[in-house]
mmCIF file of C-alpha atoms in Angstrom:
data_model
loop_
_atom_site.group_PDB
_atom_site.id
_atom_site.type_symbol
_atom_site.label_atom_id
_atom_site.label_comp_id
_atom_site.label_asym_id
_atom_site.label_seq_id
_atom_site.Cartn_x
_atom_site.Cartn_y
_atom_site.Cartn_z
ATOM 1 C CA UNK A 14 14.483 1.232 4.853
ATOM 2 C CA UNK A 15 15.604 0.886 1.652
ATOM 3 C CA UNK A 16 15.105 -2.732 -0.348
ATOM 4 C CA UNK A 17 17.131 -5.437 -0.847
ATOM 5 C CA UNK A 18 19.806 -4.608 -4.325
ATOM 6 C CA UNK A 19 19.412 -7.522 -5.299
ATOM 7 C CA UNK A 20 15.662 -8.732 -5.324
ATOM 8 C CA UNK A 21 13.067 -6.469 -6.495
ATOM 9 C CA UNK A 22 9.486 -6.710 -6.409
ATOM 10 C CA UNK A 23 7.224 -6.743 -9.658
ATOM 11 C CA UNK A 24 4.077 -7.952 -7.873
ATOM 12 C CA UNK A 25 2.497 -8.740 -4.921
ATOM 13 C CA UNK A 26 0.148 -11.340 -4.756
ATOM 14 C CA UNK A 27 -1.649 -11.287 -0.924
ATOM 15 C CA UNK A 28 -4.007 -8.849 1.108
ATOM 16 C CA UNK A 29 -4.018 -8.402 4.776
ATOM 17 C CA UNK A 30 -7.966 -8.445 5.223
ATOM 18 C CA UNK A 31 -9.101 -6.841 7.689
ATOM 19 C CA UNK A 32 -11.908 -3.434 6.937
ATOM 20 C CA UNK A 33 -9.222 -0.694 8.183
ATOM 21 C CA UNK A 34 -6.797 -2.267 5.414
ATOM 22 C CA UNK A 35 -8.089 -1.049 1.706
ATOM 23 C CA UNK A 36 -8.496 2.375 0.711
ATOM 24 C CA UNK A 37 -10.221 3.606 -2.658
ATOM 25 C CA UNK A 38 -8.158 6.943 -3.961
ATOM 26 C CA UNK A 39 -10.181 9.770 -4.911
ATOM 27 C CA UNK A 40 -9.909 9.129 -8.296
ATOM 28 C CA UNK A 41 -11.316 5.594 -8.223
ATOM 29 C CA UNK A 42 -8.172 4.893 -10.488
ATOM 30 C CA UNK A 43 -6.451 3.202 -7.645
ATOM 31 C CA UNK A 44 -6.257 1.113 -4.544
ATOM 32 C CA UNK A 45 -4.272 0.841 -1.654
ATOM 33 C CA UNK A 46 -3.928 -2.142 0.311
ATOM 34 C CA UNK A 47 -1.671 -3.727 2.927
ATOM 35 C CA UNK A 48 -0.237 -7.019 2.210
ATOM 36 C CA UNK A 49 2.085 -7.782 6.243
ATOM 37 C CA UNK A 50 4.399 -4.961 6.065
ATOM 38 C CA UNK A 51 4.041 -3.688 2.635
ATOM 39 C CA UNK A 52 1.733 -0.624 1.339
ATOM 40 C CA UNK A 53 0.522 -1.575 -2.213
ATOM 41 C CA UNK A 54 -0.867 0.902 -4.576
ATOM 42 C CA UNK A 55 -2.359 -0.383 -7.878
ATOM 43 C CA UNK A 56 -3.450 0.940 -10.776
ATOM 44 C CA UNK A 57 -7.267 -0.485 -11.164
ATOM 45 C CA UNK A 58 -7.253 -1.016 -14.815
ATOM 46 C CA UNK A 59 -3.917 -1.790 -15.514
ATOM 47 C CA UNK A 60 -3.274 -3.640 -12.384
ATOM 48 C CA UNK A 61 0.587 -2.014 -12.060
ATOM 49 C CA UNK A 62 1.755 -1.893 -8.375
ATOM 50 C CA UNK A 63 3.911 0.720 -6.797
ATOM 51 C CA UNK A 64 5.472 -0.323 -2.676
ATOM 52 C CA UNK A 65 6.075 1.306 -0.077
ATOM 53 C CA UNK A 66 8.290 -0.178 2.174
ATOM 54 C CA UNK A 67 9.616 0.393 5.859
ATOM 55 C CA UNK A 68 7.187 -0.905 8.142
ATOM 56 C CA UNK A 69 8.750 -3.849 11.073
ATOM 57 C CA UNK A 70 5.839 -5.247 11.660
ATOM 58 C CA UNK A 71 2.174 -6.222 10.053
ATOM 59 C CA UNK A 72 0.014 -2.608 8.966
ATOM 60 C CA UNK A 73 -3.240 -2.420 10.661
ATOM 61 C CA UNK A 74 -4.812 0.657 9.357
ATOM 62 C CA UNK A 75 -4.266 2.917 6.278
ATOM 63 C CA UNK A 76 -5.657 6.509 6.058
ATOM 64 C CA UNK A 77 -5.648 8.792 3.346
ATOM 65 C CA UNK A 78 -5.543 12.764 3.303
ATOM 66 C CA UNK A 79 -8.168 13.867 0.063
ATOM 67 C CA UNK A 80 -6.754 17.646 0.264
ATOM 68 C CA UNK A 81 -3.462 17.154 0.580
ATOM 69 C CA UNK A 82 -3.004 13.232 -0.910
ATOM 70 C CA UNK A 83 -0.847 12.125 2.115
ATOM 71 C CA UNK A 84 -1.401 8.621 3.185
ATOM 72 C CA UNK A 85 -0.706 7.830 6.927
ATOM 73 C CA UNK A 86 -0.218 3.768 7.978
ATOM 74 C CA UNK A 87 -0.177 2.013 11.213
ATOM 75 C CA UNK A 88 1.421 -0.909 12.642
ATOM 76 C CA UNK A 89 1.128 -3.423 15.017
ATOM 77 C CA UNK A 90 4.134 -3.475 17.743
ATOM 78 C CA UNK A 91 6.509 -1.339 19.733
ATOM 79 C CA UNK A 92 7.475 0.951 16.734
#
């Protein structure tokens, strides 16, 4: 999915809390969270925020590959 042309995100403000849900990256420079649908990655000192977008439906679990930095998501649903 590709986002909206006309709005674009500059921050997210919300966390989806549950333990499966925020991830530490290997560098301790960064987190990555879900917030519903949407995979957050921010920068821990600077607090910038990359998405990643595409999900239908609320993520419920976020892995993340050390070796080959690949991050894998879940979501609820069908799909």
């Amino acid at each position: 999915l590709l986002p909206d042309p006309i709005l674009r995100l500059r921050t997210v403000i919300g966390f989806s809390s549950t333990a499966q849900n925020l991830l530490w990256a290997p560098d301790d420079n960064y987190i990555l969270y879900a917030s519903n649908a949407l995979l957050v990655q921010m920068h821990i000192d600077t607090h910038q925020q990359w998405f990643f977008i595409g999900h239908t439906d609320k993520i419920t679990s976020i892995v993340f590959h050390r070796h080959s930095n690949t991050i894998a998501t879940i979501q609820t649903g069908n799909h």
